Short mmCIF file of C-alpha atoms in Angstrom, two decimals:
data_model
loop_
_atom_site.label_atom_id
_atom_site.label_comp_id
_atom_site.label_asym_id
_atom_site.label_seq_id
_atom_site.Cartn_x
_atom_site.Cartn_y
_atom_site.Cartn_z
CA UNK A 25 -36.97 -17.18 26.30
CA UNK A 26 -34.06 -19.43 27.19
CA UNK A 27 -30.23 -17.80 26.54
CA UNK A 28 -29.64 -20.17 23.38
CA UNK A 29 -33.12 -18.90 21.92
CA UNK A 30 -31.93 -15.54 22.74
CA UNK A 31 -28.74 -15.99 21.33
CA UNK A 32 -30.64 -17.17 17.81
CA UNK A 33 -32.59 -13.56 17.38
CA UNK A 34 -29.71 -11.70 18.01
CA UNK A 35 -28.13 -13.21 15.43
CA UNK A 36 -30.74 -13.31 12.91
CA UNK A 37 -31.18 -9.86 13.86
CA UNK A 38 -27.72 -8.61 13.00
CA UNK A 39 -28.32 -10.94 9.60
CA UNK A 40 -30.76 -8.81 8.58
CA UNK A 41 -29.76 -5.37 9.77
CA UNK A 42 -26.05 -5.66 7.93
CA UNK A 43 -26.25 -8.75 5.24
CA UNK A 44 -25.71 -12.26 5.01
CA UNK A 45 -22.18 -13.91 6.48
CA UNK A 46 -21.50 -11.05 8.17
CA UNK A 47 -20.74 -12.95 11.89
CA UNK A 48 -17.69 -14.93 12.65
CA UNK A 49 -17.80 -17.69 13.64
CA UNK A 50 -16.53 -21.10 15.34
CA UNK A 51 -13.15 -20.53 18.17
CA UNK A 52 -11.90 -17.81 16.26
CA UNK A 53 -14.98 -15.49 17.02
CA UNK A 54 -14.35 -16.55 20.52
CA UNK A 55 -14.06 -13.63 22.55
CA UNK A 56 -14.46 -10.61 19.85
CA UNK A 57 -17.12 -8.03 20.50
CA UNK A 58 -20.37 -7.50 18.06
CA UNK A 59 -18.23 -4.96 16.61
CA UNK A 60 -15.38 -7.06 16.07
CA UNK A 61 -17.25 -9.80 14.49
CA UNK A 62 -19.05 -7.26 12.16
CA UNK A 63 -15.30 -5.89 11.06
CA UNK A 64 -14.22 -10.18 10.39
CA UNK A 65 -17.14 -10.75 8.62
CA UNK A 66 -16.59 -7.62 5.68
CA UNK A 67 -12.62 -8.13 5.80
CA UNK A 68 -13.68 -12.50 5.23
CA UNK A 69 -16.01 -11.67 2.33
CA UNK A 70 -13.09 -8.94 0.62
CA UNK A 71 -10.29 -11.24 1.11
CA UNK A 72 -12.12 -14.31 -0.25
CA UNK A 73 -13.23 -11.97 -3.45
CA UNK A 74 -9.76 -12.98 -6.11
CA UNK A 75 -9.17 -9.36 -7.01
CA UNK A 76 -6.10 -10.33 -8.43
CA UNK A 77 -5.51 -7.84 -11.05
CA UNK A 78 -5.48 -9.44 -14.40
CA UNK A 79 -7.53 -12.29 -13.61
CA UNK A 80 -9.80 -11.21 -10.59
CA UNK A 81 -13.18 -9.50 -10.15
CA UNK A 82 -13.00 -6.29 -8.18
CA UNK A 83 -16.44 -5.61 -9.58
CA UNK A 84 -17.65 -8.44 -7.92
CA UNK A 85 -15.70 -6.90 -4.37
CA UNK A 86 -17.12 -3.42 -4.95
CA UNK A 87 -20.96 -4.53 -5.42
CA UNK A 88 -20.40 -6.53 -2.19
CA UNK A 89 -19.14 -3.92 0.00
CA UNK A 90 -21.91 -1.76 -1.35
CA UNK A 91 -24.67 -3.71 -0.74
CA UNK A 92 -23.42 -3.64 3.01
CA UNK A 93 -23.57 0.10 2.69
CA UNK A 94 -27.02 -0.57 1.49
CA UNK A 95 -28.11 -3.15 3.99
CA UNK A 96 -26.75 -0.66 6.70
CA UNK A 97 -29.08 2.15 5.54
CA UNK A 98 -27.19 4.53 3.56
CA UNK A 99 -29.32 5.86 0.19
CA UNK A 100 -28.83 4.55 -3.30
CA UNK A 101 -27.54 8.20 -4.60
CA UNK A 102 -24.94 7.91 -1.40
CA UNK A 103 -23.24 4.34 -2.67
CA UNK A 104 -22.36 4.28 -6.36
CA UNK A 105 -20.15 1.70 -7.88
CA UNK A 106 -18.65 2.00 -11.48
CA UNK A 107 -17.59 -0.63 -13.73
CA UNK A 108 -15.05 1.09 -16.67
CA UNK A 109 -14.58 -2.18 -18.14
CA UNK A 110 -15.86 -5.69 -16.99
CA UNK A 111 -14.56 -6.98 -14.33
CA UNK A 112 -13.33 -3.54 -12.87
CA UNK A 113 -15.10 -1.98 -10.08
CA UNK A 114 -14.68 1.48 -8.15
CA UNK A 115 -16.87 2.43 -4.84
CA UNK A 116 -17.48 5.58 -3.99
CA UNK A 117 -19.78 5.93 -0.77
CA UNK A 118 -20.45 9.47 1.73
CA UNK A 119 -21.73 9.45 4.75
CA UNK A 120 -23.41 13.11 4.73
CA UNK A 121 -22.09 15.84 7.20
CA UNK A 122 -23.13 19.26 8.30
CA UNK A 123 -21.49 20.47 5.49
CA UNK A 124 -19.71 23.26 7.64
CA UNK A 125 -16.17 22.07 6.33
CA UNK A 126 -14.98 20.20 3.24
CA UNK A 127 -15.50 16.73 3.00
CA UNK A 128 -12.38 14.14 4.03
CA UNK A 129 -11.51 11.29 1.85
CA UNK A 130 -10.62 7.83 3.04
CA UNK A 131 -8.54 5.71 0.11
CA UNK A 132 -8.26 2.11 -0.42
CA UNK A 133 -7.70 -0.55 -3.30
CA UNK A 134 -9.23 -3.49 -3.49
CA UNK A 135 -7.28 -5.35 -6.13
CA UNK A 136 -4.26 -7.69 -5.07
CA UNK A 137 -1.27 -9.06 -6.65
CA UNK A 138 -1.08 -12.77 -8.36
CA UNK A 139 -0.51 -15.28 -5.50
CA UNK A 140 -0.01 -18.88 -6.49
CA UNK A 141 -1.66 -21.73 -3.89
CA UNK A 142 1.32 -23.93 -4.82
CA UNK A 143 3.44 -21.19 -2.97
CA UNK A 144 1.46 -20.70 0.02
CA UNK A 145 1.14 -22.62 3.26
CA UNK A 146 -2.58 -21.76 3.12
CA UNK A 147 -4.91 -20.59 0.44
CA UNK A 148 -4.20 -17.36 -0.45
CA UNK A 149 -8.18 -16.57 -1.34
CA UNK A 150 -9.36 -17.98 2.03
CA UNK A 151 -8.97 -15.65 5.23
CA UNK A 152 -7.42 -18.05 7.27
CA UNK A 153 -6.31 -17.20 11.35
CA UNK A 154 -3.80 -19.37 12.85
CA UNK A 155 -0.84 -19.03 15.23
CA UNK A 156 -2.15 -14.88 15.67
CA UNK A 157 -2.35 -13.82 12.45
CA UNK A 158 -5.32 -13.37 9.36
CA UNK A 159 -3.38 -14.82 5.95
CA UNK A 160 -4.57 -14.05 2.84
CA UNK A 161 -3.65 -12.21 -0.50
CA UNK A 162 -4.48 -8.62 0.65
CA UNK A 163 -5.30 -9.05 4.15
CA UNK A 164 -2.45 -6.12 4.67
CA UNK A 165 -2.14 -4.68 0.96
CA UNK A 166 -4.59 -3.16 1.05
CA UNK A 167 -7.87 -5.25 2.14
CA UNK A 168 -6.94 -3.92 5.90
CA UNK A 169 -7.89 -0.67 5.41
CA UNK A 170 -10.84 -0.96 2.75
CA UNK A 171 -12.62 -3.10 5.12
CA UNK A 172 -11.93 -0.79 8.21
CA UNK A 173 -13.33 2.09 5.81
CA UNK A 174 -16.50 0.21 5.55
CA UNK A 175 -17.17 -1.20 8.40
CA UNK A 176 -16.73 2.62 10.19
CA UNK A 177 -18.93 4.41 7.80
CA UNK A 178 -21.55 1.75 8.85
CA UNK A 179 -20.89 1.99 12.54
CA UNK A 180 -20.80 5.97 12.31
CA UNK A 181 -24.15 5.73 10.40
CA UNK A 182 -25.63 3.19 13.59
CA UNK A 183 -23.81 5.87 16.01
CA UNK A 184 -26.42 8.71 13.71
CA UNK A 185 -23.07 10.31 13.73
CA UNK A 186 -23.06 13.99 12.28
CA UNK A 187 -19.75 15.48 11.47
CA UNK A 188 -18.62 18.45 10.29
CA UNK A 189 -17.51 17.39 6.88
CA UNK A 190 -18.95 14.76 4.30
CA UNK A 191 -16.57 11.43 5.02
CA UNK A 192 -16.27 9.69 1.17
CA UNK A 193 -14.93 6.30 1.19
CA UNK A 194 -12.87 5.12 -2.46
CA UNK A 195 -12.55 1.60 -3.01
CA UNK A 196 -10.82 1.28 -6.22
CA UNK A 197 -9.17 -0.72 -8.58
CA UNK A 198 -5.88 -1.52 -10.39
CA UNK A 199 -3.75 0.53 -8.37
CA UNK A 200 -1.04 -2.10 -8.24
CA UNK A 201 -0.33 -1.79 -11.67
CA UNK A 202 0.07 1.80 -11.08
CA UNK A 203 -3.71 2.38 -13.02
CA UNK A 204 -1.65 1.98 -15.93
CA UNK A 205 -5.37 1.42 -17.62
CA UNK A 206 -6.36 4.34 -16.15
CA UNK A 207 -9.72 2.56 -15.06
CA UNK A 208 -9.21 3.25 -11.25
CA UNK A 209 -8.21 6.37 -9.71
CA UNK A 210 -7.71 8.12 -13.30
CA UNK A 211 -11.06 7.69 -14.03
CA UNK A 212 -13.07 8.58 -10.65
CA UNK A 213 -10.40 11.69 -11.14
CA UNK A 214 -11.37 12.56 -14.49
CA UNK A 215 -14.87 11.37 -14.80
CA UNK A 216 -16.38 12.28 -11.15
CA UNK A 217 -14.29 14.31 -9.42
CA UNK A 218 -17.09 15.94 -7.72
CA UNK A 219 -17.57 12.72 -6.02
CA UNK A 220 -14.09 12.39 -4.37
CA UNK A 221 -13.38 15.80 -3.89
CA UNK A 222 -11.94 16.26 -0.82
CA UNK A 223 -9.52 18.80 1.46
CA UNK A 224 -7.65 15.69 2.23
CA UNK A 225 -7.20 12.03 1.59
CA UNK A 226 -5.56 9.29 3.91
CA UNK A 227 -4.48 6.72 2.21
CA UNK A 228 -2.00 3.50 2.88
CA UNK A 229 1.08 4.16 2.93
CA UNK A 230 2.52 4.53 6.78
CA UNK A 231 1.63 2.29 9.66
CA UNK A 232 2.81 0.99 12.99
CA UNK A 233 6.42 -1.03 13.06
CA UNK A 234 7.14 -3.12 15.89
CA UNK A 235 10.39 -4.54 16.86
CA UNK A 236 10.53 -7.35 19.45
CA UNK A 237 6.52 -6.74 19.60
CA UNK A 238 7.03 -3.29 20.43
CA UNK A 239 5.76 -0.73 18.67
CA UNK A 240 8.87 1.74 17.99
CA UNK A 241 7.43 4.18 15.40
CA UNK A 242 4.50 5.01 13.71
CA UNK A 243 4.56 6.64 10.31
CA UNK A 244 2.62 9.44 8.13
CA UNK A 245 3.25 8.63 4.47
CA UNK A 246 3.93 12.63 3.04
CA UNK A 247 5.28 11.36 -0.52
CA UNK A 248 6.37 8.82 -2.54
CA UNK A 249 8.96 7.66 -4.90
CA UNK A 250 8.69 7.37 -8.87
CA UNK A 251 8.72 4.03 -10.02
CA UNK A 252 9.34 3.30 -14.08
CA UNK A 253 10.34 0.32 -15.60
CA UNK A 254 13.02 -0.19 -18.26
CA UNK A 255 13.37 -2.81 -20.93
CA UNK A 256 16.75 -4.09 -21.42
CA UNK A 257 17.20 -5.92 -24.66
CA UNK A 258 20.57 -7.35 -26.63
CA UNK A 259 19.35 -8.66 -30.01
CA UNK A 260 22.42 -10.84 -31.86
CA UNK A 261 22.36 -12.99 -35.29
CA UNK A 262 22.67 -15.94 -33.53
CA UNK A 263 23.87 -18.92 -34.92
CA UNK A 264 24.13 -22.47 -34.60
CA UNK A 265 25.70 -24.14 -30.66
CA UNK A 266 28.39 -25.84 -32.03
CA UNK A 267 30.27 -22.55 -33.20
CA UNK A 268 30.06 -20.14 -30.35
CA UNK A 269 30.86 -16.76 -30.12
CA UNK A 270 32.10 -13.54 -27.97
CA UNK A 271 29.03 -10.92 -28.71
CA UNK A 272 26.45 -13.81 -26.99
CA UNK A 273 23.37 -11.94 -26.20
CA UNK A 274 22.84 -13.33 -22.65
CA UNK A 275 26.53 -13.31 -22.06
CA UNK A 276 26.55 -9.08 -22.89
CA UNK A 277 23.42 -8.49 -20.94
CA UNK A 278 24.13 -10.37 -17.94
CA UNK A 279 27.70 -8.45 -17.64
CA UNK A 280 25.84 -5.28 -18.14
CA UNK A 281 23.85 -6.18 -15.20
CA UNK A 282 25.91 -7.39 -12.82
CA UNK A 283 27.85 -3.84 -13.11
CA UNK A 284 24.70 -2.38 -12.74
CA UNK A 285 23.87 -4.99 -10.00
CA UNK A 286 26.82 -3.34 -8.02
CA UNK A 287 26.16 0.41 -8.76
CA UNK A 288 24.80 2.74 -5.83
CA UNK A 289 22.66 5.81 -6.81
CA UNK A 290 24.31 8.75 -4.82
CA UNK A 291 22.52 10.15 -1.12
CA UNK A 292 19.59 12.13 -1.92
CA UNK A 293 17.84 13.17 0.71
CA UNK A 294 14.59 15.74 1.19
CA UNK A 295 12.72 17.05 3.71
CA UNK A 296 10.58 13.98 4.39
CA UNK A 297 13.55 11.73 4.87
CA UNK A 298 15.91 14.46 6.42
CA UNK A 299 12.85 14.20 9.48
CA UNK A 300 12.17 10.62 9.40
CA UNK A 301 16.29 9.66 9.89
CA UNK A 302 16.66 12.09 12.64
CA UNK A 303 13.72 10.68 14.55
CA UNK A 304 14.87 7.11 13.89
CA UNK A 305 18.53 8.25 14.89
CA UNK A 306 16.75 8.90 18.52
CA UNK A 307 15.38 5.14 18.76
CA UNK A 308 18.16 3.17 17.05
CA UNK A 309 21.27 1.67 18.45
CA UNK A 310 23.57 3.28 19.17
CA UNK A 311 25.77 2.70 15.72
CA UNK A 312 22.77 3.33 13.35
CA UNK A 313 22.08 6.15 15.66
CA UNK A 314 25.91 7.53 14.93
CA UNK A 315 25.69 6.58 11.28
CA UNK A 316 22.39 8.20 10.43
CA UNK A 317 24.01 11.98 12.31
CA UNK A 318 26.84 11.28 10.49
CA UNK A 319 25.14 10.98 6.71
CA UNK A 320 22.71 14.12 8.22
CA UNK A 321 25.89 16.13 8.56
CA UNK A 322 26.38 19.09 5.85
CA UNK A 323 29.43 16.88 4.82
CA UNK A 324 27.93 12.94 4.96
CA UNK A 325 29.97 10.59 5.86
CA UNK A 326 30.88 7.96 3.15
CA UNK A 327 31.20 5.06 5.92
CA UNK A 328 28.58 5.69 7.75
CA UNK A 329 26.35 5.95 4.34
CA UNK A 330 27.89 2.52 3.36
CA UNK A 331 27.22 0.66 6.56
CA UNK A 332 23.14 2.56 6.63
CA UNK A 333 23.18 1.06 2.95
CA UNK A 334 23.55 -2.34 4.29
CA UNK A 335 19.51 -2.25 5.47
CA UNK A 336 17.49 -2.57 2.42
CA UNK A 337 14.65 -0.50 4.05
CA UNK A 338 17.12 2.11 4.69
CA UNK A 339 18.99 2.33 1.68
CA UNK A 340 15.87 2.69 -0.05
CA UNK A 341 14.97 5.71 1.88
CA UNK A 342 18.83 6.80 1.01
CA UNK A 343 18.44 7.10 -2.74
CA UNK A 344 17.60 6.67 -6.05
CA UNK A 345 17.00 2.29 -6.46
CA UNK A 346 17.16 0.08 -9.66
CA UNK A 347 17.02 -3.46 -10.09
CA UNK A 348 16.57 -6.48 -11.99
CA UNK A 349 12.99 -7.80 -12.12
CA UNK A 350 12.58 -10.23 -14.91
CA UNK A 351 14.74 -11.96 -17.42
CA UNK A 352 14.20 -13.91 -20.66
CA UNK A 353 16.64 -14.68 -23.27
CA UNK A 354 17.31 -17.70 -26.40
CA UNK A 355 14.57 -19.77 -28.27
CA UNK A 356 16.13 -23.02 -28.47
CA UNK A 357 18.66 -25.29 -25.97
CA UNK A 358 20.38 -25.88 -29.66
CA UNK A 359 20.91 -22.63 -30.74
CA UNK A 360 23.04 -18.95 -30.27
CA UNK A 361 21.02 -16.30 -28.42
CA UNK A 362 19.15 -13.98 -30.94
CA UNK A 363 17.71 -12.12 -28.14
CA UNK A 364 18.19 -11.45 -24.36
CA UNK A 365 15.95 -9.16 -22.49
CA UNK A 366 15.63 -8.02 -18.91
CA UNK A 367 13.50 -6.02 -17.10
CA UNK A 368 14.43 -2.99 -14.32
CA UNK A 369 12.62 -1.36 -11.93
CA UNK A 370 13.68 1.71 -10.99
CA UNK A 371 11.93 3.69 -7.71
CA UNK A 372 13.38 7.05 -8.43
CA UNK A 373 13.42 10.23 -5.07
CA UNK A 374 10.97 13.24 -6.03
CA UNK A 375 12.22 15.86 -7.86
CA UNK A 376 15.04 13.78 -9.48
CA UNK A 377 14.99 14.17 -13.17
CA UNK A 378 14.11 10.42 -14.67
CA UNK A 379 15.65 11.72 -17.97
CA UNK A 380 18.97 11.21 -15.94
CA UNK A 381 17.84 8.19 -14.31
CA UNK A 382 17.84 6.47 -17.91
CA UNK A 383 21.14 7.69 -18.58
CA UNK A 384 22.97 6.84 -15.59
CA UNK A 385 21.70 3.21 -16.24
CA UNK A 386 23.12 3.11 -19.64
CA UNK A 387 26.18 4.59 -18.22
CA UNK A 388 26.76 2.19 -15.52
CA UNK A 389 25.77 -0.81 -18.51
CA UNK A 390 28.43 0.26 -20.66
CA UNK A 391 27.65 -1.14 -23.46
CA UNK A 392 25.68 0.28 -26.14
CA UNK A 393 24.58 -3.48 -27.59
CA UNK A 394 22.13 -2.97 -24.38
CA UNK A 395 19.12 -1.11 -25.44
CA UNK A 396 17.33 0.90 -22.35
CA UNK A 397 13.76 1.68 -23.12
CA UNK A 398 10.81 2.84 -20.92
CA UNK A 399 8.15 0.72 -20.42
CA UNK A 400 5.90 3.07 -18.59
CA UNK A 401 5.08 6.95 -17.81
CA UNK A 402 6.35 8.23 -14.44
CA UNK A 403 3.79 9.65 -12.75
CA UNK A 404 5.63 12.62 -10.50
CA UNK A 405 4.18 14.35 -7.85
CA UNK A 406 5.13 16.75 -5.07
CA UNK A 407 4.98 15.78 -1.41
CA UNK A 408 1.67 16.62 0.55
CA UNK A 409 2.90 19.59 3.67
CA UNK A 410 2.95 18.63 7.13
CA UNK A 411 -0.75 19.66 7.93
CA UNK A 412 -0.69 20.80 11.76
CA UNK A 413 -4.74 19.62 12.35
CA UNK A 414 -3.86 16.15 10.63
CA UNK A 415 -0.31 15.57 12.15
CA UNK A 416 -1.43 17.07 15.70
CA UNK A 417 -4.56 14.58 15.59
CA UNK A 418 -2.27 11.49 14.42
CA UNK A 419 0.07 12.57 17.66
CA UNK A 420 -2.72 12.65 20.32
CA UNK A 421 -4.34 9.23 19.39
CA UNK A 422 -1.30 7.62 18.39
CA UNK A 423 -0.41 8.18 22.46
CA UNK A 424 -3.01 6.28 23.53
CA UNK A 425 -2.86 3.52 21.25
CA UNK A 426 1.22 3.23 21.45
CA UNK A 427 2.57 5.77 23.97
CA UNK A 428 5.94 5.34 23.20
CA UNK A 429 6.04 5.21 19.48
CA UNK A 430 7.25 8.62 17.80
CA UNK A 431 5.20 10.17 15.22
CA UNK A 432 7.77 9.91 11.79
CA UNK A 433 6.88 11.32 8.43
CA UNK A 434 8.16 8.97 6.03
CA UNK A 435 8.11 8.68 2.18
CA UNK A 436 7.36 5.94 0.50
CA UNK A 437 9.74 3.25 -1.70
CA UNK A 438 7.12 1.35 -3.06
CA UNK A 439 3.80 3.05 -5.25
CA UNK A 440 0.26 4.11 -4.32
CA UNK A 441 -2.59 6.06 -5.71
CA UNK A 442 -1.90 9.15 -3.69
CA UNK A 443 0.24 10.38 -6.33
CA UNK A 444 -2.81 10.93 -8.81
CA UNK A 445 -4.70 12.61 -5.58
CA UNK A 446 -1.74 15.28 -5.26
CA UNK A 447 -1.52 15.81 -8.77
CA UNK A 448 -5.27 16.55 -8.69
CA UNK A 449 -4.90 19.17 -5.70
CA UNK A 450 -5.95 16.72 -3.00
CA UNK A 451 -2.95 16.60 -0.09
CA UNK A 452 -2.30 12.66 0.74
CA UNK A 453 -1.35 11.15 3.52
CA UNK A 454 -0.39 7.62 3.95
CA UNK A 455 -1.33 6.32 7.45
CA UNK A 456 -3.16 2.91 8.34
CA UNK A 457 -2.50 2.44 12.31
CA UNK A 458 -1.91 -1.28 11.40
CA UNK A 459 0.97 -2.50 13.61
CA UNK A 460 3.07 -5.08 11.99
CA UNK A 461 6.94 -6.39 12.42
CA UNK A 462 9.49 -4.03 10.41
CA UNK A 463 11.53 -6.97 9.83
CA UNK A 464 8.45 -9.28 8.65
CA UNK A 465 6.72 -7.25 5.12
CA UNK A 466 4.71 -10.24 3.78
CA UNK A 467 2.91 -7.28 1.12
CA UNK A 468 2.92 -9.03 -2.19
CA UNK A 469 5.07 -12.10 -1.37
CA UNK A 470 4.15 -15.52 -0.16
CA UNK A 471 1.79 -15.90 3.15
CA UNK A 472 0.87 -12.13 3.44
CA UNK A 473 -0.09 -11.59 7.13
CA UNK A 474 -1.39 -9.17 9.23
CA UNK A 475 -1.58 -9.17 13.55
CA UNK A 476 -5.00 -10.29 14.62
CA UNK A 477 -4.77 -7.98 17.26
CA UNK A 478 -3.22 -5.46 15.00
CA UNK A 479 -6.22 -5.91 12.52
CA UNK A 480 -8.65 -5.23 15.59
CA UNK A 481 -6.74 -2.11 17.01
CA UNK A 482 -5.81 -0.58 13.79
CA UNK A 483 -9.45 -0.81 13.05
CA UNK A 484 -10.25 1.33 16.30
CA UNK A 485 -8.01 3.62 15.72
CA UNK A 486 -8.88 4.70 12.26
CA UNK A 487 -12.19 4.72 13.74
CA UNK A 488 -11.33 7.43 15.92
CA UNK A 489 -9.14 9.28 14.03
CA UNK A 490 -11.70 10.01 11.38
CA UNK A 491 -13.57 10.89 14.10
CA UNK A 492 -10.81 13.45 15.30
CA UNK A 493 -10.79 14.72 11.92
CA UNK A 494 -14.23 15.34 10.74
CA UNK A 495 -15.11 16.97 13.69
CA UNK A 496 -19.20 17.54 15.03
CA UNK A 497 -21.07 14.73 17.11
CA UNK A 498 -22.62 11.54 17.81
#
């Protein structure tokens, strides 16, 4: 049989072991392993799925990754997929253990933010590799890690891998609208719990930064803020153009928020970001270094604060954050303002009342024309502990992977599902291993990237970890 012949079977042969489309192929499979080109081919088919929330299909996403699951071997009881409402899809797959400890759960979404093709230098709904990097709308938030979930449980079930503990993988949906239908994580919570229950869940949350190309830090996600939105609305009789007034609607709501626009929410810090600035204060320069000892002092330094404020990813870890999202005001280029409106985001530090959130804001407004009303229900929960088997796991891989990167517990500015999990009595921790430039976040903006080489290592290393962490053998 000659070596192209050869090369025919095996492919065919890895067709029908693990599903159509599966291989890479052309330059950019160049190079990768069998394993590698396995992990494209399921992160390809989930990227080029629109999951977009309101529009998308993450039925369609779930019933593919679960036929894969399928394909691979794993029994129809152990691969379930749930559709709440059409178009809405949750996975919930195990991989059976010895039983002899309680199961682990591994956490991703598979829906993805609105991304317009008009905005992008590529299609966002094609994976597309060029100049070192996968583009595509979710190839980082949070496509990454649900196709590293799958393609794992499928290699572990290859390896006849037996842990210790049940491993359940989660794909589910609407998370980045915070479940506000309660069709994804709600409902697996409330409807078949005894499906994800689990000692522990990792989740997305932390991952590798890299500075230069160096990887300087890599972070374990322990909590989260609260993030609520508030409607801002000035409503006015309005009038005709030609006679304007003082009380303009826009006029009074844009004042209000350009005072608000200017207001800092005081230093609040907690445990998780007490640890994460005194770890960062050992790899800064030497002026953040100073700043960040100065604002841990028992009397913070208002300087040092301000200049620390300056870095948007810091400041956020500083405080309490709102800002303007959205605005809308007037009906007609002829006519006075009946009604201007603005929406506020607010990401608010656990265990800070959001009662006095509301009230600062309509403080710092001052003007009680401007209406401030809720548009949502914070969901609060408390931070997941420092687990010593989880953390002391995350610190021996992490060496090998990137030796000098500290391990930093960090909480989180922006939202995930993890909240729901601790709320339900499931510890969360946010932690992807995917390495990617601190001063490049792509996540829900235009050309969303992720490494290649990131996207291959980060996939080994979550390999491994869950390895480390469900214990028993190959």
């Amino acid at each position: 049989m000659s070596h192209k012949v050869r090369g025919m079977v095996r492919s065919l042969l890895l067709s029908a072991t693990f599903g159509p489309a599966l291989l890479a192929t052309g330059a950019a499979a160049q190079g990768l392993t069998e394993q590698q080109q396995f992990a494209r081919g399921i992160y390809q088919e989930l990227v080029e799925i629109n999951t977009t929330t309101a529009t998308g299909d993450t039925q369609k996403a779930a019933e593919a990754m679960a036929a894969r699951l399928r394909a691979a071997g794993f029994p129809e009881g152990d691969v379930q997929v749930f559709s709440p409402a059409p178009r809405k899809g949750n996975l919930v797959a195990r991989l059976r253990g010895s039983g002899a400890r309680k199961p682990m759960l591994l956490l991703a979404h598979i829906d993805v933010v609105p991304a317009n093709r008009e905005d992008w230098s590529v299609d966002p709904f094609k994976l597309t590799e060029q100049d070192g990097y996968f583009y595509g709308r979710g190839s980082g938030d949070d496509k990454y890690m649900a196709a590293a979930f799958v393609t794992n449980l499928i290699r572990y079930k290859k390896e006849g891998y037996k842990p210790d503990r049940d491993i359940i993988v989660a794909l589910e949906t609407d998370e980045e609208i915070l479940d506000s239908n309660a069709l994804g994580i709600q409902w697996l919570i409330k409807n078949h719990r005894d499906l994800i229950d689990a000692e522990f869940a990792l989740n997305e949350g932390g991952g590798v930064g890299l500075k230069e190309g160096k990887a300087i830090r890599n972070t374990v996600q322990t909590s989260e803020k609260v993030s609520i939105g508030y409607q801002l609305t000035v409503k006015n009789r309005g009038g005709h153009s030609s006679l304007p007034r003082k009380d303009n609607a826009i006029y009074r709501l844009a004042e209000g928020l350009v005072r608000l626009s200017k207001f800092g929410f005081p230093l609040n810090l907690n445990e998780t970001t007490r640890i994460f600035f005194a770890r960062m204060a050992d790899i800064e320069s030497k002026q953040n270094a100073d700043d960040i000892r100065a604002i841990l002092a028992p009397q913070p330094d208002a300087a040092a604060l301000a200049r620390l404020s300056q870095n948007v990813g810091y400041n956020a870890q500083l405080r309490t954050t709102c800002v303007a999202t959205m605005l809308e005001g007037g009906h007609a280029i002829n006519a006075l303002p009946q009604l201007a409106g603005a929406k506020v985001n607010c990401r608010i530090m656990p265990g800070e009342p959001v009662e006095g959130v509301q009230a600062t804001i309509e403080r710092v407004l001052a003007d009680k024309e401007i209406e401030v009303v809720p548009t949502g229900k914070a969901v609060l929960s408390a931070p997941s502990p420092l687990n010593e088997e989880i953390m002391g796991s995350i610190e021996k891989l992490s060496k090998e992977f990137w030796p000098n990167a500290p391990i930093v517990p960090v909480m989180s500015t922006g939202a995930t599902d993890g909240s729901y999990l601790r709320n339900a009595g499931i510890p969360t921790y946010g932690h992807s291993g995917l390495a990617s430039d601190v001063d490049d976040s792509r996540a829900h903006g235009k050309d969303e990237r992720v490494l290649v080489k990131s996207f291959y290592e980060g996939e080994e290393y979550l390999y491994r970890l869950v390895k480390m962490l469900a214990g028993g053998k190959s």
